[in-house]
Structures are given as C-alpha cells and as structure tokens.
C-alpha cells in the first residue's frame, strides 16, 4: 500500500539529509528557511532561485526537500529528477530520490534507485540505514487503512435453508484522531427469518486502537442492540497485543457477550503473520458460561496481496455452539464455516470489498446451511 509518512516524521528525516554539491549563494535562503521549518517560504525561495538559474541542481534538490516535508512527494520526485539531469552521478541526489520512493511505499523503485548509486556509496551510513528501513517495511503487512480515516458502506444478502431470506447492512466511520489513535463508530442492521416470521435488529457500536511505543497496542470496542430479537443486548471487549518486527502480531481479546437471559465470556487469543505477499491469521475462541460446558472454536484465514490495490483471502473454521464471528444466540451443537473475500482499489482512496460466508450448522438432528454475500465501498480521506 502507498504509505505517506506524517509531516512531522518527514521533517525529522529530511533534516538529516546532507546537502550535496556547491550550494550557490542565491539558494542558501531556501535551505535556511527549510531548516527553520518555514516550508512554504522555502519552496518559494527555491523556485525564485530556479527562475534565475534553472540549471542549478542544488536548487532543484532544495525544492524537492521543501516539497517532501509538506507531504507533496510526487512533486518532490519530479524536482529531484531535474537535479539528476544536471548532475546524473550525484550520490546525494540519488539517495534523496531513493528516500522519496521509500516514503511513497514504492520499495522496489527505492531499491532500484539505490543500486544506481556511484561507487563507494553503498556502504555509507545513510544508505545502510535506508536499506534496513526498506527491509523492515517489506517484512511488515500492508496497512489497509493507511490514511487512518475512512467511511465504509456495506450491504449483504442472507439465504438459509428452511428460513426466509434476509439482509444485512453496516455503515462505519473511522477517524485518525492522532497518529497513534484510530477510532470508529458504526451502525448495523440484520434482518433474519425464523419460521415464517422475520425480525430485524439494529446495533450501534464503536471500536478504537491505540499504538504505544516499542510495539505495544491496545484495542477496545463494543455494541448495543436496540430492542434485540436474536442479537445480544450488548457486547464489549478489550484486546492488548504486541507487534513484532518481521510482520508478527500477537493479541489476546477478553470479550463479554450479554443476552437478555444470560451472558458468556469469551477468551480469544490470536496470531497474525505476514510473509509477503502472504498474510496468515489464526484465532481460537474459548467460551465460558456459568453452569455450562466450555465452548471451543477455531478460525484460520490466509490472504494474498497481488499488489497494493488487490487483496484476496480464504478462511475456514470449526466450532461447537458458536463461532463468534458475530455475537448471536448459541443455537447449534457444532458448526463449520467457510470464508472468502476480495478487496480491490479503484484508486488510492476508493476500494470495493466483496465477502462470502457459508455456515453449516447442526442442532437437534436438523442441519442448517446459511449463505451470506456482502458488498461494500470504503473511501478514505
């Protein structure tokens, strides 16, 4: 996925960039303004310099740096390309171009650019550090919500044996409150058939995630059902976790699902491992209810990223009484579940999601098969 670093982070990194070549006197103003964090003024000073001396490679490079700290990375690439036209063998300008590709998530282009560095540059400190950052980025799973703010609309169709058809919808708004905190509010509706009757439940909920230093993260969320007929009255969870270098994430969810007549506690450890371009996700659910036997279920999913804007997955699970993909009344003795889905990006901001889910459940010598297909759009802002 294309990843634009925050302006503050880019500022800190760009400060470390060494100036190359003989910076002409008329262009030192742009550098001084940039180092003083007057980025718009630094951009204008660099452009003024280029009006007088369009062949000044350092002015093009300084323009690229000023654009980069404003988050205008594509324009910065064009500027540093001009610097390399004037000085094609400059190690500093080549390294700057590689950094710009890396900040845009174009890791292969960054690696290719580094391979064109002049002799003697490959073992320098800045190049070694950048190569290490690229290696870590390639080992980490793609950030499917890189912009941190989004709006999601999903609509689904339900078909089950011996039951009338139903539908499902979900709307969600996610906001990047800070660089570390993501919050979501959502509204969901499900209509299901029971015998010849149909009932509809509406739920309002929310979720959040906060990422601490050193890889620690905390998730929490819940939902409340308005006048429930078959859904829980409310449910809530907390999930501490840790993200390791190399694309490994561990989490442990503590979940309470409360129905009008009874409730159940669910302990849910999970592990996610990214082995680019493959993503593996495994979860175990232990249901604990007073006076009842323990309930177990397992779920595994495998995803594949063809490129930044195309992701597919397949999954399967096995459970007794409940699979806990959603909070609902426990009504079967055992169940099998199959999952599949695709996410496709029309653009960086607009993605389409299509999911299919099949449940095979057995209860009291009756077998129920249920199909659900859901389609939706997610836009980022």
CSV table of C-alpha atoms in Angstrom, one decimal, residues 157-287:
chain,number,residue,atom,x,y,z
A,157,UNK,CA,-27.9,-10.7,1.4
A,158,UNK,CA,-28.7,-13.8,3.6
A,159,UNK,CA,-30.1,-17.1,2.3
A,160,UNK,CA,-30.6,-20.1,4.6
A,161,UNK,CA,-32.3,-23.5,4.3
A,162,UNK,CA,-35.7,-23.7,5.9
A,163,UNK,CA,-35.7,-19.9,6.6
A,164,UNK,CA,-36.9,-16.9,4.7
A,165,UNK,CA,-34.3,-14.7,3.1
A,166,UNK,CA,-32.8,-11.8,5.0
A,167,UNK,CA,-30.4,-8.9,4.6
A,168,UNK,CA,-27.6,-7.1,6.4
A,169,UNK,CA,-26.1,-3.7,6.3
A,170,UNK,CA,-23.2,-1.9,8.0
A,171,UNK,CA,-22.0,1.7,8.0
A,172,UNK,CA,-18.8,2.7,9.7
A,173,UNK,CA,-16.9,5.9,10.1
A,174,UNK,CA,-13.2,5.7,11.1
A,175,UNK,CA,-11.2,8.7,12.2
A,176,UNK,CA,-7.5,9.0,12.7
A,177,UNK,CA,-7.7,11.0,16.0
A,178,UNK,CA,-3.9,11.1,16.2
A,179,UNK,CA,-1.0,9.3,14.6
A,180,UNK,CA,-1.4,6.6,17.3
A,181,UNK,CA,-5.1,6.5,17.9
A,182,UNK,CA,-7.8,5.3,15.5
A,183,UNK,CA,-11.5,5.4,16.4
A,184,UNK,CA,-14.5,4.0,14.7
A,185,UNK,CA,-18.3,4.4,15.1
A,186,UNK,CA,-20.7,2.1,13.3
A,187,UNK,CA,-24.4,1.3,12.8
A,188,UNK,CA,-25.5,-2.1,11.7
A,189,UNK,CA,-28.8,-3.8,10.9
A,190,UNK,CA,-29.6,-7.5,10.3
A,191,UNK,CA,-33.0,-9.0,9.2
A,192,UNK,CA,-33.4,-12.7,9.6
A,193,UNK,CA,-36.2,-15.2,9.2
A,194,UNK,CA,-37.4,-17.6,11.8
A,195,UNK,CA,-40.1,-20.0,10.6
A,196,UNK,CA,-42.4,-17.8,8.6
A,197,UNK,CA,-41.6,-14.7,10.6
A,198,UNK,CA,-38.9,-12.1,10.1
A,199,UNK,CA,-37.2,-10.0,12.7
A,200,UNK,CA,-34.8,-7.0,12.4
A,201,UNK,CA,-32.1,-6.0,14.9
A,202,UNK,CA,-30.3,-2.6,14.8
A,203,UNK,CA,-27.0,-2.1,16.6
A,204,UNK,CA,-24.8,0.9,17.3
A,205,UNK,CA,-21.2,0.4,18.3
A,206,UNK,CA,-17.7,1.6,18.2
A,207,UNK,CA,-14.1,0.5,18.4
A,208,UNK,CA,-10.6,2.0,18.9
A,209,UNK,CA,-7.0,1.1,18.7
A,210,UNK,CA,-4.0,2.9,20.3
A,211,UNK,CA,-0.4,2.0,19.4
A,212,UNK,CA,2.2,2.6,22.1
A,213,UNK,CA,6.0,2.7,21.7
A,214,UNK,CA,8.0,-0.4,21.3
A,215,UNK,CA,5.3,-2.4,19.5
A,216,UNK,CA,2.5,-2.5,22.2
A,217,UNK,CA,-1.1,-1.8,21.1
A,218,UNK,CA,-4.5,-1.8,22.7
A,219,UNK,CA,-7.9,-2.4,21.1
A,220,UNK,CA,-11.3,-2.0,22.6
A,221,UNK,CA,-14.9,-1.9,21.3
A,222,UNK,CA,-18.4,-2.9,21.8
A,223,UNK,CA,-22.0,-2.6,20.5
A,224,UNK,CA,-25.5,-2.1,21.9
A,225,UNK,CA,-28.7,-3.6,20.3
A,226,UNK,CA,-31.9,-1.6,20.1
A,227,UNK,CA,-34.8,-3.8,21.2
A,228,UNK,CA,-32.9,-7.1,20.4
A,229,UNK,CA,-34.8,-10.1,19.0
A,230,UNK,CA,-31.9,-12.5,18.2
A,231,UNK,CA,-28.8,-10.5,18.8
A,232,UNK,CA,-27.1,-9.8,22.2
A,233,UNK,CA,-28.2,-6.9,24.2
A,234,UNK,CA,-24.7,-5.6,24.3
A,235,UNK,CA,-21.1,-6.9,23.9
A,236,UNK,CA,-17.7,-5.3,24.8
A,237,UNK,CA,-14.1,-6.3,24.5
A,238,UNK,CA,-10.5,-5.3,25.2
A,239,UNK,CA,-7.6,-6.7,23.3
A,240,UNK,CA,-4.0,-6.0,24.3
A,241,UNK,CA,-1.4,-7.0,21.8
A,242,UNK,CA,2.2,-6.7,20.6
A,243,UNK,CA,3.5,-6.1,17.1
A,244,UNK,CA,7.0,-7.6,16.4
A,245,UNK,CA,9.4,-6.6,13.7
A,246,UNK,CA,9.2,-9.0,10.8
A,247,UNK,CA,5.4,-9.0,10.4
A,248,UNK,CA,4.3,-10.9,13.5
A,249,UNK,CA,1.4,-9.7,15.7
A,250,UNK,CA,0.0,-11.4,18.8
A,251,UNK,CA,-3.2,-10.4,20.6
A,252,UNK,CA,-5.5,-11.6,23.4
A,253,UNK,CA,-9.1,-10.5,23.4
A,254,UNK,CA,-11.3,-10.5,26.5
A,255,UNK,CA,-14.9,-10.4,25.3
A,256,UNK,CA,-18.3,-10.2,27.1
A,257,UNK,CA,-21.4,-11.0,25.2
A,258,UNK,CA,-24.6,-10.3,27.2
A,259,UNK,CA,-28.1,-11.5,26.1
A,260,UNK,CA,-31.3,-10.6,27.9
A,261,UNK,CA,-31.4,-14.0,29.7
A,262,UNK,CA,-27.8,-14.9,30.1
A,263,UNK,CA,-24.2,-13.9,29.1
A,264,UNK,CA,-21.0,-15.5,28.1
A,265,UNK,CA,-17.3,-14.7,28.5
A,266,UNK,CA,-15.0,-15.3,25.5
A,267,UNK,CA,-11.2,-15.6,25.7
A,268,UNK,CA,-9.8,-15.1,22.2
A,269,UNK,CA,-6.0,-15.4,21.6
A,270,UNK,CA,-4.9,-14.7,18.0
A,271,UNK,CA,-1.8,-14.5,15.9
A,272,UNK,CA,-1.2,-12.7,12.6
A,273,UNK,CA,1.9,-13.4,10.5
A,274,UNK,CA,2.9,-11.6,7.3
A,275,UNK,CA,5.3,-13.4,4.9
A,276,UNK,CA,5.0,-11.0,1.9
A,277,UNK,CA,2.9,-11.2,-0.1
A,278,UNK,CA,1.1,-13.8,2.1
A,279,UNK,CA,-0.9,-13.0,5.3
A,280,UNK,CA,-1.8,-15.7,7.8
A,281,UNK,CA,-4.4,-15.1,10.6
A,282,UNK,CA,-5.4,-17.7,13.2
A,283,UNK,CA,-7.7,-17.4,16.2
A,284,UNK,CA,-9.0,-19.6,19.0
A,285,UNK,CA,-12.2,-18.8,20.9
A,286,UNK,CA,-12.9,-20.2,24.4
A,287,UNK,CA,-16.5,-19.6,25.6
